[in-house]
mmCIF file of C-alpha atoms in Angstrom:
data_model
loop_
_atom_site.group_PDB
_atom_site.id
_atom_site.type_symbol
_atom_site.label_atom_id
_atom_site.label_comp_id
_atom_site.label_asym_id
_atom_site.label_seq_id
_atom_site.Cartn_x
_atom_site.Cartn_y
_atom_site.Cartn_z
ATOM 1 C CA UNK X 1 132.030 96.296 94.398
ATOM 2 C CA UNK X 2 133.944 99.749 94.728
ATOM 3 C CA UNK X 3 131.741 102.318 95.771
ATOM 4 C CA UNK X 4 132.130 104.655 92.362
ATOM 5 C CA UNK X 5 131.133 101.683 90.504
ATOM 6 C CA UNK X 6 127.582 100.932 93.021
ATOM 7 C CA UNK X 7 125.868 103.867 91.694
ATOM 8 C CA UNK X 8 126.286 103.030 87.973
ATOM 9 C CA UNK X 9 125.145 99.782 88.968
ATOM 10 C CA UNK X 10 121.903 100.653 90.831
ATOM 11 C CA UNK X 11 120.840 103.403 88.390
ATOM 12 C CA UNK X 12 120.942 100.170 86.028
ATOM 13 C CA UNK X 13 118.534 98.276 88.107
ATOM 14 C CA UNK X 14 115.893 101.305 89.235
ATOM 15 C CA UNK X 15 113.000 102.830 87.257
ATOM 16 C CA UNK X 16 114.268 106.023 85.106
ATOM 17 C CA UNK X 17 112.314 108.383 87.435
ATOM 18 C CA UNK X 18 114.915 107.139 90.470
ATOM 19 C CA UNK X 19 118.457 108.361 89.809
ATOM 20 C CA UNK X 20 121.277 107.493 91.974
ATOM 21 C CA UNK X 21 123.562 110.750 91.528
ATOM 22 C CA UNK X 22 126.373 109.822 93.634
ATOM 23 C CA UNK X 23 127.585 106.735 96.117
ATOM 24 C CA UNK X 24 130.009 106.519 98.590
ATOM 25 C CA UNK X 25 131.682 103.878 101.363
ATOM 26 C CA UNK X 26 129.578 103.919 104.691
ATOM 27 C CA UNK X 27 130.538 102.399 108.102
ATOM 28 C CA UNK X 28 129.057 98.939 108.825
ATOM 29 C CA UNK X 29 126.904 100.329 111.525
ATOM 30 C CA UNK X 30 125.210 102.821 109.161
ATOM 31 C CA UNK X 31 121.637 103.483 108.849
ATOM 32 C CA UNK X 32 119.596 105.507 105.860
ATOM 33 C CA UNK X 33 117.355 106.631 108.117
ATOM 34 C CA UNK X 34 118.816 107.402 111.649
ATOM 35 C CA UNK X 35 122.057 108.477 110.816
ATOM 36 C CA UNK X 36 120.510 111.239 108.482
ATOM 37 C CA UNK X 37 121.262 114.734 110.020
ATOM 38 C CA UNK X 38 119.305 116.394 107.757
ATOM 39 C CA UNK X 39 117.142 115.903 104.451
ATOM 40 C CA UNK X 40 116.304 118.592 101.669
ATOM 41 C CA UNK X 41 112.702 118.702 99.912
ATOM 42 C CA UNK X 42 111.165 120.879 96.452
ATOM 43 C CA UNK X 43 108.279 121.047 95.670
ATOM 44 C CA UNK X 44 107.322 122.379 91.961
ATOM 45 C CA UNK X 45 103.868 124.682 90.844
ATOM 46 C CA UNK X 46 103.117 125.839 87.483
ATOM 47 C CA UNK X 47 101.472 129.425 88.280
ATOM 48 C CA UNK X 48 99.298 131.340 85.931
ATOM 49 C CA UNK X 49 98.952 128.957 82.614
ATOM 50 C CA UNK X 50 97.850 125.408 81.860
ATOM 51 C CA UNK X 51 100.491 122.836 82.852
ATOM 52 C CA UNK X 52 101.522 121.321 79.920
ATOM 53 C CA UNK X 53 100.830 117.105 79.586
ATOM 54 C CA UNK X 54 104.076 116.389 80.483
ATOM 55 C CA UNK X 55 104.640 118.677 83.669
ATOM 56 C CA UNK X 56 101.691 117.415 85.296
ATOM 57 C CA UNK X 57 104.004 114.480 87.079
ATOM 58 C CA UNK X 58 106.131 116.360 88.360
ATOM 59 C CA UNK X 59 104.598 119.853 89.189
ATOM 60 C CA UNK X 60 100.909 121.234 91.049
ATOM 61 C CA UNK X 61 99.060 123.307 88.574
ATOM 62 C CA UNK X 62 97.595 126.394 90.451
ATOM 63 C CA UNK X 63 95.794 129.090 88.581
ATOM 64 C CA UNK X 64 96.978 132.214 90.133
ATOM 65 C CA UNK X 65 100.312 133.726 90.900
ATOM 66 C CA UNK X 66 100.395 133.381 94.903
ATOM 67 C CA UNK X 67 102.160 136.292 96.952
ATOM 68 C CA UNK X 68 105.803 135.263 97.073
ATOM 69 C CA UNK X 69 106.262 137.993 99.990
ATOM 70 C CA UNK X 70 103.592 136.657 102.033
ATOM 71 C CA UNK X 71 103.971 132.920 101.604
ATOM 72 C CA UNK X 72 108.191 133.832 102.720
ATOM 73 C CA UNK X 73 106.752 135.651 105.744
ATOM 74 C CA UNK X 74 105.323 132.883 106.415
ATOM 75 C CA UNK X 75 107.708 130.247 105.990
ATOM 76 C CA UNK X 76 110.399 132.089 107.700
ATOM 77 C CA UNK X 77 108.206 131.637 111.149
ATOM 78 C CA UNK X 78 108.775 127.618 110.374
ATOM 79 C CA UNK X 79 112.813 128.423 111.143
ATOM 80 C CA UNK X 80 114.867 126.597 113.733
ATOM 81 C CA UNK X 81 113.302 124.513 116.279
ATOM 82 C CA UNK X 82 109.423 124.339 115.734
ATOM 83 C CA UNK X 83 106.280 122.103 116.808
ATOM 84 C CA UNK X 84 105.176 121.040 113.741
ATOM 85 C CA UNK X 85 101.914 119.662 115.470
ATOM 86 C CA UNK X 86 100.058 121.589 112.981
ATOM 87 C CA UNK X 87 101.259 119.795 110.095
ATOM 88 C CA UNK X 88 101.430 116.024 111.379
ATOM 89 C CA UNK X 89 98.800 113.373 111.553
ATOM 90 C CA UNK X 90 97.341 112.406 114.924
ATOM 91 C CA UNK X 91 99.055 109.007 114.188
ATOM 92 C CA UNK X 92 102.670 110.868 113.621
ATOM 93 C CA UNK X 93 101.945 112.787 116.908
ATOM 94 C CA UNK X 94 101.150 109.556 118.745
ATOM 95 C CA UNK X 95 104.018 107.409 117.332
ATOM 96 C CA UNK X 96 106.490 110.469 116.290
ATOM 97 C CA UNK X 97 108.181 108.159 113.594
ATOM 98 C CA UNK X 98 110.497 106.563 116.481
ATOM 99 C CA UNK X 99 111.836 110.498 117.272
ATOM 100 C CA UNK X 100 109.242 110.756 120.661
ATOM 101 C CA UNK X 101 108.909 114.493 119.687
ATOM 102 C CA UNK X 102 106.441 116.840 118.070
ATOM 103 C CA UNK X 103 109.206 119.543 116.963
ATOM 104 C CA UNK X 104 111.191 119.779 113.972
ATOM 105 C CA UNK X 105 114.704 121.996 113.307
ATOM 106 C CA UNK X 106 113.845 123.506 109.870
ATOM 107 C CA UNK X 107 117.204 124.627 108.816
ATOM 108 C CA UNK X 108 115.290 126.511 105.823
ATOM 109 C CA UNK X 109 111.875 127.017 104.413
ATOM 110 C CA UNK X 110 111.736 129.339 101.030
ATOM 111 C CA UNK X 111 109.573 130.659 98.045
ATOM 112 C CA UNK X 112 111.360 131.190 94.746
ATOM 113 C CA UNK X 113 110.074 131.784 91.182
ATOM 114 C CA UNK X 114 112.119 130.368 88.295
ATOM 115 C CA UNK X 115 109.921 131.740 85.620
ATOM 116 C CA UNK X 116 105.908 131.117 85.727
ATOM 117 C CA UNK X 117 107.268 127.979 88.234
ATOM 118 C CA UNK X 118 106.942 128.977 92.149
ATOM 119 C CA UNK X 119 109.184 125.975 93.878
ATOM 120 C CA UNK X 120 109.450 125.868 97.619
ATOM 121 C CA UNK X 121 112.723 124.200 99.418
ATOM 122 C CA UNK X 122 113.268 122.848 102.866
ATOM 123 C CA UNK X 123 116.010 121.329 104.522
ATOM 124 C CA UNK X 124 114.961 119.815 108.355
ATOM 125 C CA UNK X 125 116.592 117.107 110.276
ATOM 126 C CA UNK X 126 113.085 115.189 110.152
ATOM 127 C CA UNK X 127 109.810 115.312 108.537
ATOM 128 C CA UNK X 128 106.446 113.922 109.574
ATOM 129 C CA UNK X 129 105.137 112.070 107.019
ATOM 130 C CA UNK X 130 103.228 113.988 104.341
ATOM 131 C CA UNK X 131 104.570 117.169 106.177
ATOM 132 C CA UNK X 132 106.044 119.068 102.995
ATOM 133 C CA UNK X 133 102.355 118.937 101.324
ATOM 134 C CA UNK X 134 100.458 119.939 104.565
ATOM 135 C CA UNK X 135 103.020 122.769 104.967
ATOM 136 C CA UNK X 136 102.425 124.058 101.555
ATOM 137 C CA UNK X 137 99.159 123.542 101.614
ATOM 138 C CA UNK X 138 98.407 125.481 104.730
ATOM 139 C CA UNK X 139 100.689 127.934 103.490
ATOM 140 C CA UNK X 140 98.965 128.427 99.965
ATOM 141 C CA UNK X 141 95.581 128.572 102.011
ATOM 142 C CA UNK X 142 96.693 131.224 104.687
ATOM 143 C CA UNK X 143 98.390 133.197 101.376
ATOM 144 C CA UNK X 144 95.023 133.225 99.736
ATOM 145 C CA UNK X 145 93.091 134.629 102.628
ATOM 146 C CA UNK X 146 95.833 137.246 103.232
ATOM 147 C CA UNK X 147 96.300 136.564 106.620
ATOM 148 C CA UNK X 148 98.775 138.029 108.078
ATOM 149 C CA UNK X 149 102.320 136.691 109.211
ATOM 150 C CA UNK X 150 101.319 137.565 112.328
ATOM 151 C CA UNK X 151 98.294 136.236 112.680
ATOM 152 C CA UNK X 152 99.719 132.535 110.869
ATOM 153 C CA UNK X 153 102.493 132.524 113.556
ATOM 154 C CA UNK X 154 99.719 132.464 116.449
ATOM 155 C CA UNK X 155 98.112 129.299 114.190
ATOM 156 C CA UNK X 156 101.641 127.833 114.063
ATOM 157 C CA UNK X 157 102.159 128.067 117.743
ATOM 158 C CA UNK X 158 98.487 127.176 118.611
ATOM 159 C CA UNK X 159 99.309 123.818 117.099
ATOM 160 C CA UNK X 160 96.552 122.373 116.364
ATOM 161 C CA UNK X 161 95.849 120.120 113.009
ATOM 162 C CA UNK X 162 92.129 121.228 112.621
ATOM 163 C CA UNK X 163 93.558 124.776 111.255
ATOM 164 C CA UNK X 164 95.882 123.163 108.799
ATOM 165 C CA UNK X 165 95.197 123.775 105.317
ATOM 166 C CA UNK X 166 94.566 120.482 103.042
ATOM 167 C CA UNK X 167 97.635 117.968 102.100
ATOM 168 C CA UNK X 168 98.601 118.779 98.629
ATOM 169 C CA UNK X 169 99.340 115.869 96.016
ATOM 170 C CA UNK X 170 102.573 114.124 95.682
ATOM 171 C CA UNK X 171 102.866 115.045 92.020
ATOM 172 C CA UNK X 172 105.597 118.501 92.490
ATOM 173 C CA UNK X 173 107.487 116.691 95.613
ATOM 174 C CA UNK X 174 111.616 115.907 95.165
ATOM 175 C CA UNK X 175 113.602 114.602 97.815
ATOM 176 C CA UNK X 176 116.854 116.333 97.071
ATOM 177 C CA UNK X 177 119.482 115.666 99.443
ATOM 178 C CA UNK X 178 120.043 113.683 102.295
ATOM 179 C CA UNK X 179 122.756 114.765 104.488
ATOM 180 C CA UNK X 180 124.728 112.333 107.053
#
């Protein structure tokens, strides 16, 4: 089958919340996995109102409108090569998903409002698993205490998972782009 013709074809077969947007030839030897360079995340809140029946899939509903400024401080300390032992399970620091290592290059880590929605984008070459939600989650919880950017980068370089804010749910996650 030609390539431009696979992604009609799988977008046939998958659910309608999986969308193949694009397909292309790949070298015999390729992998999904390893031979990603680098993979881009979202992550959707509804701020300030009742989420409405059918956003709830696809968005966290949070009450207030957090700081924007702060939670950016914040994620701009996550830039370039970091330990992201603060945001990884004791089994993903044992195992380290097949990488051996406890740092990841965050390319980007951002705050934007579109409207009464906050989103929040990252591009890395790896993740831990469930490390988008643990970010934003320790994020959100530093932003509500008004800690300073200061003070969050010596808790980011201390490392350690016990001053990690909770994993938030699933429900506002998007993996975006994978590149190779």
């Amino acid at each position: 089958m030609d390539a431009e013709r696979f992604t009609y074809a799988l977008n046939g077969l998958l659910p309608k919340d999986v969308r193949i947007v694009s397909s292309s030839e790949a070298a015999e030897k390729f992998h999904a996995r390893f031979d990603a360079t680098a993979r881009s995340y979202s992550y959707y809140f509804i701020c300030g109102r009742a989420a409405m029946p059918y956003e709830n899939r696809y968005a966290m509903q949070l009450w207030r409108r957090p700081d924007i400024k702060l939670l950016n401080a914040y994620a701009s300390l996550l830039h370039g090569e970091t330990d992201c032992s603060l945001f990884a399970s004791a089994k993903d620091l044992i195992f380290s998903r097949g990488s051996g290592s406890k740092y990841r290059n965050i390319k980007n880590a951002y705050f934007f409002y579109e409207g009464d929605k906050l989103i929040f984008e990252i591009t890395a070459n790896a993740f831990f698993w469930k490390m988008v939600r643990s970010i934003l989650g320790t994020l959100l919880f530093y932003e509500q205490r008004k800690l300073s950017a200061i003070e969050f980068d010596a808790i980011l370089k201390e490392g350690l998972r016990k001053n990690a804010g909770t994993t938030i749910p699933p429900n506002g996650l998007f993996l975006r782009h994978v590149e190779y």
